[in-house]
PDB file of C-alpha atoms in Angstrom:
ATOM      1  CA  MET W  12      61.772 141.509 187.333  1.00 51.00           C
ATOM      2  CA  ARG W  13      64.938 139.492 186.644  1.00 52.00           C
ATOM      3  CA  GLN W  14      65.329 136.405 188.721  1.00 54.00           C
ATOM      4  CA  TYR W  15      68.754 135.189 189.900  1.00 50.00           C
ATOM      5  CA  SER W  16      69.378 131.574 190.657  1.00 53.00           C
ATOM      6  CA  PRO W  17      71.600 130.810 193.630  1.00 54.00           C
ATOM      7  CA  ASP W  18      75.052 129.304 192.914  1.00 54.00           C
ATOM      8  CA  LEU W  19      74.704 125.737 194.120  1.00 55.00           C
ATOM      9  CA  THR W  20      78.208 124.656 193.062  1.00 55.00           C
ATOM     10  CA  PRO W  21      79.975 123.018 196.052  1.00 56.00           C
ATOM     11  CA  PRO W  22      82.979 125.084 197.240  1.00 54.00           C
ATOM     12  CA  TRP W  23      85.411 122.219 196.509  1.00 50.00           C
ATOM     13  CA  LYS W  24      84.336 122.196 192.820  1.00 53.00           C
ATOM     14  CA  LYS W  25      84.829 125.947 192.283  1.00 55.00           C
ATOM     15  CA  PRO W  26      88.034 127.045 190.541  1.00 60.00           C
ATOM     16  CA  GLN W  27      90.571 128.096 193.150  1.00 66.00           C
ATOM     17  CA  PRO W  28      92.251 131.470 192.686  1.00 79.00           C
ATOM     18  CA  VAL W  29      95.822 131.264 191.271  1.00 88.00           C
ATOM     19  CA  PRO W  30      98.704 133.761 191.476  1.00 91.00           C
ATOM     20  CA  GLU W  31      98.964 136.611 188.963  1.00 93.00           C
ATOM     21  CA  VAL W  32     102.527 136.790 187.719  1.00 93.00           C
ATOM     22  CA  PRO W  33     103.942 139.695 185.641  1.00 93.00           C
ATOM     23  CA  ALA W  34     105.096 138.498 182.212  1.00 92.00           C
ATOM     24  CA  ASP W  35     108.574 140.034 182.568  1.00 89.00           C
ATOM     25  CA  PRO W  36     111.118 139.367 179.832  1.00 86.00           C
ATOM     26  CA  GLY W  37     113.057 136.213 180.506  1.00 84.00           C
ATOM     27  CA  LEU W  38     110.364 134.564 182.628  1.00 88.00           C
ATOM     28  CA  VAL W  39     110.148 130.866 181.618  1.00 88.00           C
ATOM     29  CA  VAL W  40     106.691 129.359 181.521  1.00 91.00           C
ATOM     30  CA  GLU W  41     104.793 126.492 179.843  1.00 92.00           C
ATOM     31  CA  GLU W  42     101.553 126.699 177.885  1.00 93.00           C
ATOM     32  CA  PRO W  43      99.903 123.437 179.061  1.00 92.00           C
ATOM     33  CA  ARG W  44      97.563 122.832 176.109  1.00 91.00           C
ATOM     34  CA  THR W  45     100.409 122.739 173.603  1.00 90.00           C
ATOM     35  CA  GLY W  46     103.282 121.844 175.907  1.00 89.00           C
ATOM     36  CA  PHE W  47     105.289 124.776 174.511  1.00 90.00           C
ATOM     37  CA  CYS W  48     107.862 125.978 176.988  1.00 88.00           C
ATOM     38  CA  GLY W  49     109.842 129.177 176.562  1.00 88.00           C
ATOM     39  CA  ALA W  50     110.979 132.531 177.871  1.00 88.00           C
ATOM     40  CA  VAL W  51     108.906 135.710 177.595  1.00 90.00           C
ATOM     41  CA  ILE W  52     110.304 137.992 174.978  1.00 88.00           C
ATOM     42  CA  ARG W  53     107.382 140.298 174.499  1.00 87.00           C
ATOM     43  CA  CYS W  54     104.076 141.118 176.175  1.00 88.00           C
ATOM     44  CA  GLU W  55     101.474 143.238 174.464  1.00 84.00           C
ATOM     45  CA  ALA W  56      97.824 143.956 174.930  1.00 78.00           C
ATOM     46  CA  GLY W  57      96.194 140.570 175.411  1.00 86.00           C
ATOM     47  CA  THR W  58      99.071 138.411 174.167  1.00 90.00           C
ATOM     48  CA  VAL W  59     102.494 137.132 175.235  1.00 93.00           C
ATOM     49  CA  THR W  60     105.280 135.886 172.961  1.00 91.00           C
ATOM     50  CA  LEU W  61     107.434 132.984 174.149  1.00 90.00           C
ATOM     51  CA  GLU W  62     110.756 131.769 172.694  1.00 85.00           C
ATOM     52  CA  ASP W  63     111.884 128.221 173.233  1.00 82.00           C
ATOM     53  CA  ARG W  64     115.499 127.002 173.502  1.00 75.00           C
ATOM     54  CA  PHE W  65     115.639 126.456 169.733  1.00 75.00           C
ATOM     55  CA  GLY W  66     114.689 130.048 168.941  1.00 76.00           C
ATOM     56  CA  LYS W  67     111.093 129.242 167.957  1.00 83.00           C
ATOM     57  CA  HIS W  68     108.499 131.908 168.759  1.00 88.00           C
ATOM     58  CA  ARG W  69     104.835 131.309 169.712  1.00 90.00           C
ATOM     59  CA  VAL W  70     102.190 133.894 170.577  1.00 91.00           C
ATOM     60  CA  PHE W  71      99.552 132.987 173.251  1.00 93.00           C
ATOM     61  CA  PRO W  72      96.596 134.918 174.638  1.00 93.00           C
ATOM     62  CA  LEU W  73      96.874 136.211 178.217  1.00 92.00           C
ATOM     63  CA  GLU W  74      94.049 134.010 179.575  1.00 91.00           C
ATOM     64  CA  PRO W  75      93.285 133.309 183.208  1.00 92.00           C
ATOM     65  CA  ARG W  76      95.007 130.179 184.504  1.00 92.00           C
ATOM     66  CA  GLY W  77      96.731 129.941 181.085  1.00 94.00           C
ATOM     67  CA  PHE W  78     100.230 128.966 182.026  1.00 95.00           C
ATOM     68  CA  LEU W  79     102.393 126.818 184.238  1.00 93.00           C
ATOM     69  CA  LEU W  80     105.273 128.350 186.204  1.00 90.00           C
ATOM     70  CA  GLU W  81     107.560 125.730 187.778  1.00 82.00           C
ATOM     71  CA  GLY W  82     104.677 123.256 187.548  1.00 83.00           C
ATOM     72  CA  ARG W  83     102.091 125.621 189.167  1.00 90.00           C
ATOM     73  CA  VAL W  84      99.094 127.140 187.360  1.00 93.00           C
ATOM     74  CA  VAL W  85      99.391 130.928 187.126  1.00 94.00           C
ATOM     75  CA  THR W  86      97.746 133.844 185.319  1.00 94.00           C
ATOM     76  CA  LEU W  87     100.185 135.952 183.385  1.00 95.00           C
ATOM     77  CA  VAL W  88      99.508 139.669 183.397  1.00 93.00           C
ATOM     78  CA  ARG W  89     101.151 142.567 181.670  1.00 90.00           C
ATOM     79  CA  PRO W  90     104.197 143.861 183.663  1.00 86.00           C
ATOM     80  CA  SER W  91     104.280 147.341 185.024  1.00 78.00           C
ATOM     81  CA  ARG W  92     106.037 149.964 183.023  1.00 65.00           C
ATOM     82  CA  ALA W  93     108.879 150.200 185.485  1.00 52.00           C
ATOM     83  CA  PRO W  94     111.757 148.091 184.113  1.00 52.00           C
ATOM     84  CA  VAL W  95     112.874 145.160 186.252  1.00 51.00           C
ATOM     85  CA  ARG W  96     116.567 145.475 187.041  1.00 56.00           C
ATOM     86  CA  PRO W  97     118.501 142.323 186.291  1.00 57.00           C
ATOM     87  CA  THR W  98     120.072 140.722 189.334  1.00 64.00           C
ATOM     88  CA  ARG W  99     122.773 138.981 187.307  1.00 69.00           C
ATOM     89  CA  THR W 100     125.028 140.020 184.453  1.00 71.00           C
ATOM     90  CA  ALA W 101     125.254 137.872 181.312  1.00 73.00           C
ATOM     91  CA  SER W 102     128.298 136.178 182.840  1.00 64.00           C
ATOM     92  CA  GLY W 103     126.343 135.127 185.892  1.00 63.00           C
ATOM     93  CA  SER W 104     127.941 137.653 188.251  1.00 64.00           C
ATOM     94  CA  VAL W 105     125.848 139.680 190.671  1.00 57.00           C
ATOM     95  CA  ALA W 106     124.799 142.886 188.965  1.00 58.00           C
ATOM     96  CA  VAL W 107     125.805 146.181 190.531  1.00 56.00           C
ATOM     97  CA  PRO W 108     123.127 148.753 189.579  1.00 60.00           C
ATOM     98  CA  GLY W 109     124.627 152.189 188.925  1.00 56.00           C
ATOM     99  CA  ALA W 110     128.231 150.961 189.122  1.00 55.00           C
ATOM    100  CA  ARG W 111     130.679 153.126 187.226  1.00 57.00           C
ATOM    101  CA  ALA W 112     133.324 151.746 184.963  1.00 51.00           C
ATOM    102  CA  ARG W 113     136.712 151.692 186.564  1.00 57.00           C
ATOM    103  CA  VAL W 114     139.639 153.550 185.014  1.00 65.00           C
ATOM    104  CA  ALA W 115     141.328 151.066 182.669  1.00 68.00           C
ATOM    105  CA  ARG W 116     144.106 148.989 184.169  1.00 80.00           C
ATOM    106  CA  ALA W 117     147.526 148.754 182.573  1.00 86.00           C
ATOM    107  CA  GLY W 118     146.877 145.034 182.174  1.00 89.00           C
ATOM    108  CA  ARG W 119     145.053 143.653 179.128  1.00 92.00           C
ATOM    109  CA  ILE W 120     143.331 140.609 177.759  1.00 94.00           C
ATOM    110  CA  TYR W 121     144.196 139.764 174.191  1.00 94.00           C
ATOM    111  CA  VAL W 122     141.975 137.519 172.032  1.00 94.00           C
ATOM    112  CA  GLU W 123     142.621 136.255 168.553  1.00 90.00           C
ATOM    113  CA  GLY W 124     140.106 138.185 166.512  1.00 88.00           C
ATOM    114  CA  ARG W 125     137.150 140.514 166.345  1.00 91.00           C
ATOM    115  CA  HIS W 126     134.559 137.750 166.790  1.00 94.00           C
ATOM    116  CA  ASP W 127     136.275 136.582 169.996  1.00 94.00           C
ATOM    117  CA  ALA W 128     136.330 140.173 171.308  1.00 92.00           C
ATOM    118  CA  GLU W 129     132.612 140.680 170.511  1.00 94.00           C
ATOM    119  CA  LEU W 130     131.648 137.455 172.267  1.00 95.00           C
ATOM    120  CA  VAL W 131     133.693 138.281 175.387  1.00 94.00           C
ATOM    121  CA  GLU W 132     132.198 141.766 175.483  1.00 93.00           C
ATOM    122  CA  LYS W 133     128.618 140.466 175.177  1.00 93.00           C
ATOM    123  CA  VAL W 134     128.974 138.026 178.050  1.00 93.00           C
ATOM    124  CA  TRP W 135     131.597 139.574 180.304  1.00 92.00           C
ATOM    125  CA  GLY W 136     131.375 143.241 179.271  1.00 89.00           C
ATOM    126  CA  ASP W 137     129.748 144.445 182.536  1.00 86.00           C
ATOM    127  CA  ASP W 138     132.311 142.585 184.630  1.00 87.00           C
ATOM    128  CA  LEU W 139     135.223 143.882 182.607  1.00 90.00           C
ATOM    129  CA  ARG W 140     134.102 147.524 182.855  1.00 87.00           C
ATOM    130  CA  ILE W 141     133.762 147.292 186.613  1.00 85.00           C
ATOM    131  CA  GLU W 142     137.229 145.745 186.890  1.00 86.00           C
ATOM    132  CA  GLY W 143     138.753 148.173 184.400  1.00 89.00           C
ATOM    133  CA  VAL W 144     139.976 145.465 182.024  1.00 89.00           C
ATOM    134  CA  VAL W 145     140.352 146.227 178.359  1.00 90.00           C
ATOM    135  CA  VAL W 146     140.064 143.502 175.673  1.00 91.00           C
ATOM    136  CA  GLU W 147     142.011 143.785 172.421  1.00 90.00           C
ATOM    137  CA  TYR W 148     142.412 141.418 169.520  1.00 84.00           C
ATOM    138  CA  LEU W 149     145.523 140.078 167.808  1.00 85.00           C
ATOM    139  CA  GLU W 150     144.315 138.916 164.378  1.00 75.00           C
ATOM    140  CA  GLY W 151     146.156 135.590 164.929  1.00 75.00           C
ATOM    141  CA  VAL W 152     148.811 134.310 167.273  1.00 85.00           C
ATOM    142  CA  ASP W 153     151.840 133.934 164.932  1.00 87.00           C
ATOM    143  CA  ASP W 154     153.419 137.093 166.362  1.00 87.00           C
ATOM    144  CA  LEU W 155     152.399 136.469 169.951  1.00 90.00           C
ATOM    145  CA  PRO W 156     155.949 136.177 171.432  1.00 89.00           C
ATOM    146  CA  SER W 157     156.943 139.563 169.946  1.00 90.00           C
ATOM    147  CA  ILE W 158     153.695 141.136 171.034  1.00 89.00           C
ATOM    148  CA  VAL W 159     154.159 139.942 174.599  1.00 91.00           C
ATOM    149  CA  SER W 160     157.742 141.216 174.552  1.00 91.00           C
ATOM    150  CA  SER W 161     156.561 144.636 173.326  1.00 91.00           C
ATOM    151  CA  PHE W 162     153.844 144.792 175.951  1.00 92.00           C
ATOM    152  CA  ALA W 163     156.422 144.045 178.642  1.00 93.00           C
ATOM    153  CA  PRO W 164     154.015 142.606 181.225  1.00 94.00           C
ATOM    154  CA  GLY W 165     154.834 143.195 184.879  1.00 94.00           C
ATOM    155  CA  PRO W 166     153.262 142.873 188.381  1.00 92.00           C
ATOM    156  CA  ASP W 167     151.079 145.927 187.770  1.00 91.00           C
ATOM    157  CA  ALA W 168     150.414 145.274 184.053  1.00 93.00           C
ATOM    158  CA  ARG W 169     149.524 141.626 183.598  1.00 94.00           C
ATOM    159  CA  LEU W 170     148.699 140.245 180.199  1.00 95.00           C
ATOM    160  CA  GLY W 171     146.173 137.476 179.570  1.00 95.00           C
ATOM    161  CA  VAL W 172     145.822 135.880 176.142  1.00 95.00           C
ATOM    162  CA  LEU W 173     142.935 133.688 174.843  1.00 95.00           C
ATOM    163  CA  VAL W 174     143.925 131.365 171.969  1.00 93.00           C
ATOM    164  CA  ASP W 175     141.642 129.398 169.635  1.00 92.00           C
ATOM    165  CA  HIS W 176     142.312 125.692 169.067  1.00 90.00           C
ATOM    166  CA  LEU W 177     144.879 125.394 171.820  1.00 92.00           C
ATOM    167  CA  VAL W 178     145.445 121.646 171.544  1.00 92.00           C
ATOM    168  CA  PRO W 179     148.734 119.816 172.336  1.00 93.00           C
ATOM    169  CA  GLY W 180     150.888 119.414 169.264  1.00 91.00           C
ATOM    170  CA  THR W 181     149.337 122.231 167.242  1.00 90.00           C
ATOM    171  CA  LYS W 182     151.063 125.346 165.989  1.00 90.00           C
ATOM    172  CA  GLU W 183     149.064 127.381 168.500  1.00 90.00           C
ATOM    173  CA  TRP W 184     150.306 125.137 171.306  1.00 92.00           C
ATOM    174  CA  ARG W 185     153.934 125.628 170.389  1.00 94.00           C
ATOM    175  CA  ILE W 186     153.558 129.380 170.138  1.00 92.00           C
ATOM    176  CA  ALA W 187     151.827 129.545 173.525  1.00 91.00           C
ATOM    177  CA  GLU W 188     154.575 127.458 175.114  1.00 92.00           C
ATOM    178  CA  SER W 189     157.161 129.974 173.964  1.00 91.00           C
ATOM    179  CA  VAL W 190     155.624 132.696 176.169  1.00 92.00           C
ATOM    180  CA  THR W 191     157.439 132.364 179.525  1.00 88.00           C
ATOM    181  CA  SER W 192     156.764 135.626 181.390  1.00 91.00           C
ATOM    182  CA  GLU W 193     155.391 134.998 184.889  1.00 94.00           C
ATOM    183  CA  HIS W 194     153.197 138.074 184.350  1.00 95.00           C
ATOM    184  CA  ALA W 195     151.639 136.724 181.192  1.00 95.00           C
ATOM    185  CA  LEU W 196     149.074 133.907 181.051  1.00 95.00           C
ATOM    186  CA  VAL W 197     148.169 132.170 177.790  1.00 95.00           C
ATOM    187  CA  VAL W 198     145.124 129.890 177.898  1.00 95.00           C
ATOM    188  CA  GLY W 199     142.828 128.567 175.200  1.00 94.00           C
ATOM    189  CA  HIS W 200     139.892 126.479 174.194  1.00 94.00           C
ATOM    190  CA  PRO W 201     139.898 123.372 171.937  1.00 94.00           C
ATOM    191  CA  TYR W 202     137.616 124.734 169.208  1.00 94.00           C
ATOM    192  CA  ILE W 203     138.764 125.511 165.678  1.00 92.00           C
ATOM    193  CA  ASP W 204     137.027 128.874 165.910  1.00 94.00           C
ATOM    194  CA  ILE W 205     135.184 130.798 168.595  1.00 95.00           C
ATOM    195  CA  TRP W 206     131.949 130.042 166.740  1.00 96.00           C
ATOM    196  CA  GLU W 207     132.142 126.462 168.082  1.00 96.00           C
ATOM    197  CA  ALA W 208     132.212 127.773 171.709  1.00 96.00           C
ATOM    198  CA  VAL W 209     128.568 128.641 171.273  1.00 96.00           C
ATOM    199  CA  LYS W 210     126.336 125.731 172.253  1.00 96.00           C
ATOM    200  CA  PRO W 211     124.524 124.269 169.230  1.00 95.00           C
ATOM    201  CA  ALA W 212     121.260 124.282 171.188  1.00 94.00           C
ATOM    202  CA  ALA W 213     121.421 128.104 171.352  1.00 94.00           C
ATOM    203  CA  LEU W 214     121.216 128.123 167.545  1.00 93.00           C
ATOM    204  CA  GLY W 215     118.642 125.349 167.204  1.00 93.00           C
ATOM    205  CA  ILE W 216     121.069 122.958 165.560  1.00 94.00           C
ATOM    206  CA  ALA W 217     121.999 119.411 166.558  1.00 93.00           C
ATOM    207  CA  GLY W 218     125.698 120.090 166.404  1.00 95.00           C
ATOM    208  CA  TRP W 219     128.446 121.950 164.576  1.00 96.00           C
ATOM    209  CA  PRO W 220     129.108 120.432 161.170  1.00 95.00           C
ATOM    210  CA  ARG W 221     132.395 118.645 160.410  1.00 94.00           C
ATOM    211  CA  VAL W 222     134.261 120.474 157.694  1.00 94.00           C
ATOM    212  CA  PRO W 223     136.796 118.488 155.647  1.00 92.00           C
ATOM    213  CA  ARG W 224     140.428 119.491 156.129  1.00 88.00           C
ATOM    214  CA  GLY W 225     141.687 121.959 153.556  1.00 89.00           C
ATOM    215  CA  GLN W 226     138.396 123.860 153.398  1.00 91.00           C
ATOM    216  CA  ASP W 227     137.749 127.209 155.017  1.00 94.00           C
ATOM    217  CA  TRP W 228     135.974 126.191 158.235  1.00 95.00           C
ATOM    218  CA  LYS W 229     133.536 129.090 158.501  1.00 95.00           C
ATOM    219  CA  THR W 230     132.555 128.855 154.810  1.00 96.00           C
ATOM    220  CA  GLY W 231     132.126 125.127 155.216  1.00 96.00           C
ATOM    221  CA  VAL W 232     129.905 125.625 158.244  1.00 96.00           C
ATOM    222  CA  CYS W 233     127.662 128.097 156.358  1.00 95.00           C
ATOM    223  CA  ARG W 234     127.398 125.651 153.464  1.00 95.00           C
ATOM    224  CA  ALA W 235     126.550 122.690 155.641  1.00 95.00           C
ATOM    225  CA  LEU W 236     123.873 124.599 157.590  1.00 95.00           C
ATOM    226  CA  GLY W 237     122.343 126.087 154.465  1.00 94.00           C
ATOM    227  CA  TRP W 238     123.254 129.611 155.438  1.00 93.00           C
ATOM    228  CA  PRO W 239     124.237 132.284 152.887  1.00 92.00           C
ATOM    229  CA  ALA W 240     128.019 132.256 152.180  1.00 88.00           C
ATOM    230  CA  ASN W 241     128.556 135.423 154.204  1.00 93.00           C
ATOM    231  CA  THR W 242     130.599 134.679 157.298  1.00 93.00           C
ATOM    232  CA  GLY W 243     130.091 138.169 158.717  1.00 93.00           C
ATOM    233  CA  ALA W 244     126.328 137.831 158.632  1.00 94.00           C
ATOM    234  CA  ALA W 245     126.570 134.270 159.939  1.00 95.00           C
ATOM    235  CA  TRP W 246     128.546 135.468 162.971  1.00 95.00           C
ATOM    236  CA  GLN W 247     126.004 138.185 163.746  1.00 95.00           C
ATOM    237  CA  ARG W 248     123.331 135.495 163.582  1.00 94.00           C
ATOM    238  CA  ILE W 249     125.324 133.372 166.028  1.00 95.00           C
ATOM    239  CA  LEU W 250     126.129 136.242 168.401  1.00 94.00           C
ATOM    240  CA  SER W 251     122.492 137.303 168.517  1.00 94.00           C
ATOM    241  CA  ARG W 252     121.605 133.940 169.943  1.00 93.00           C
ATOM    242  CA  VAL W 253     123.957 134.303 172.869  1.00 94.00           C
ATOM    243  CA  ARG W 254     122.167 135.783 175.838  1.00 91.00           C
ATOM    244  CA  SER W 255     124.336 134.677 178.733  1.00 91.00           C
ATOM    245  CA  TYR W 256     127.090 132.359 179.842  1.00 91.00           C
ATOM    246  CA  LYS W 257     124.547 129.513 179.712  1.00 92.00           C
ATOM    247  CA  ASP W 258     124.780 129.586 175.862  1.00 95.00           C
ATOM    248  CA  LEU W 259     128.582 128.982 175.932  1.00 95.00           C
ATOM    249  CA  GLU W 260     130.593 125.809 176.337  1.00 95.00           C
ATOM    250  CA  PRO W 261     132.361 125.377 179.719  1.00 95.00           C
ATOM    251  CA  GLU W 262     135.755 125.003 177.963  1.00 95.00           C
ATOM    252  CA  LEU W 263     135.460 128.693 177.039  1.00 95.00           C
ATOM    253  CA  LEU W 264     133.822 129.948 180.223  1.00 94.00           C
ATOM    254  CA  GLY W 265     136.549 128.646 182.535  1.00 94.00           C
ATOM    255  CA  ARG W 266     139.339 130.092 180.459  1.00 95.00           C
ATOM    256  CA  VAL W 267     137.884 133.601 180.267  1.00 95.00           C
ATOM    257  CA  GLU W 268     137.175 133.647 184.013  1.00 94.00           C
ATOM    258  CA  GLU W 269     140.754 132.506 184.578  1.00 95.00           C
ATOM    259  CA  LEU W 270     142.120 135.335 182.485  1.00 95.00           C
ATOM    260  CA  ILE W 271     139.988 137.972 184.266  1.00 93.00           C
ATOM    261  CA  ASP W 272     141.154 136.697 187.670  1.00 93.00           C
ATOM    262  CA  PHE W 273     144.792 136.703 186.508  1.00 95.00           C
ATOM    263  CA  VAL W 274     144.761 140.187 185.077  1.00 94.00           C
ATOM    264  CA  THR W 275     142.905 141.680 188.083  1.00 91.00           C
ATOM    265  CA  GLY W 276     145.207 139.885 190.519  1.00 86.00           C
ATOM    266  CA  SER W 277     142.383 137.930 192.154  1.00 63.00           C
ATOM    267  CA  GLY W 278     143.402 134.490 190.903  1.00 50.00           C
ATOM    268  CA  GLY W 279     146.946 133.851 191.996  1.00 45.00           C
ATOM    269  CA  ALA W 280     150.439 135.177 191.413  1.00 42.00           C
TER     270      ALA W 280
END
């Protein structure tokens, strides 16, 4: 007959139960043995994959008491199959589940190029659809005065324009100053290209390289970072690292929010 020994471990020495937390995508935890801290990007049978702020991935077993959440020991478990609805959009706005896109306004937001439009769509797309704001791109600002004149902005058709490298004394600055309609707003960020508005940390680099004057900036960046000389592929790499407004510089964030408020009539005149 099998004999069982009584458990003589004092209660205060027994491991205390810890919360079980679903490993939902985006949950940020720390693996205490390695000190690796990152967001959950995948949870499979018996393992969880974390991604740190530099884009590095690590796979860890789903062990009891295996992680720290806000400094507290927790046990990660596989999430239920039901998807968790995000409470915030990529821009930080409160998400509106099931909201339908509004019929497009007569007003518009113009940006300089396709990359600018793709970045604005990725971060502010949900907001823009709810507000009925369409974003188009100009392919440069040289013809901005004539474009504004042709658009004929008015009280019910406001025009917002986002300009790259809008710094006093530059060509872009002089062109922007020539737009005088009270129903058009031209704002900009100080970066040579929209690429620079993405925080270096989101890409795992220390900073954006300095490219000598006279060289194509994007090509120079690819060369300095050791990336293939394919600016289109480089941009897709950069865009893929942008998950929310937190990955963008405030000099861009404020200007886009200002344009949305202006075009929708919620930010002033």
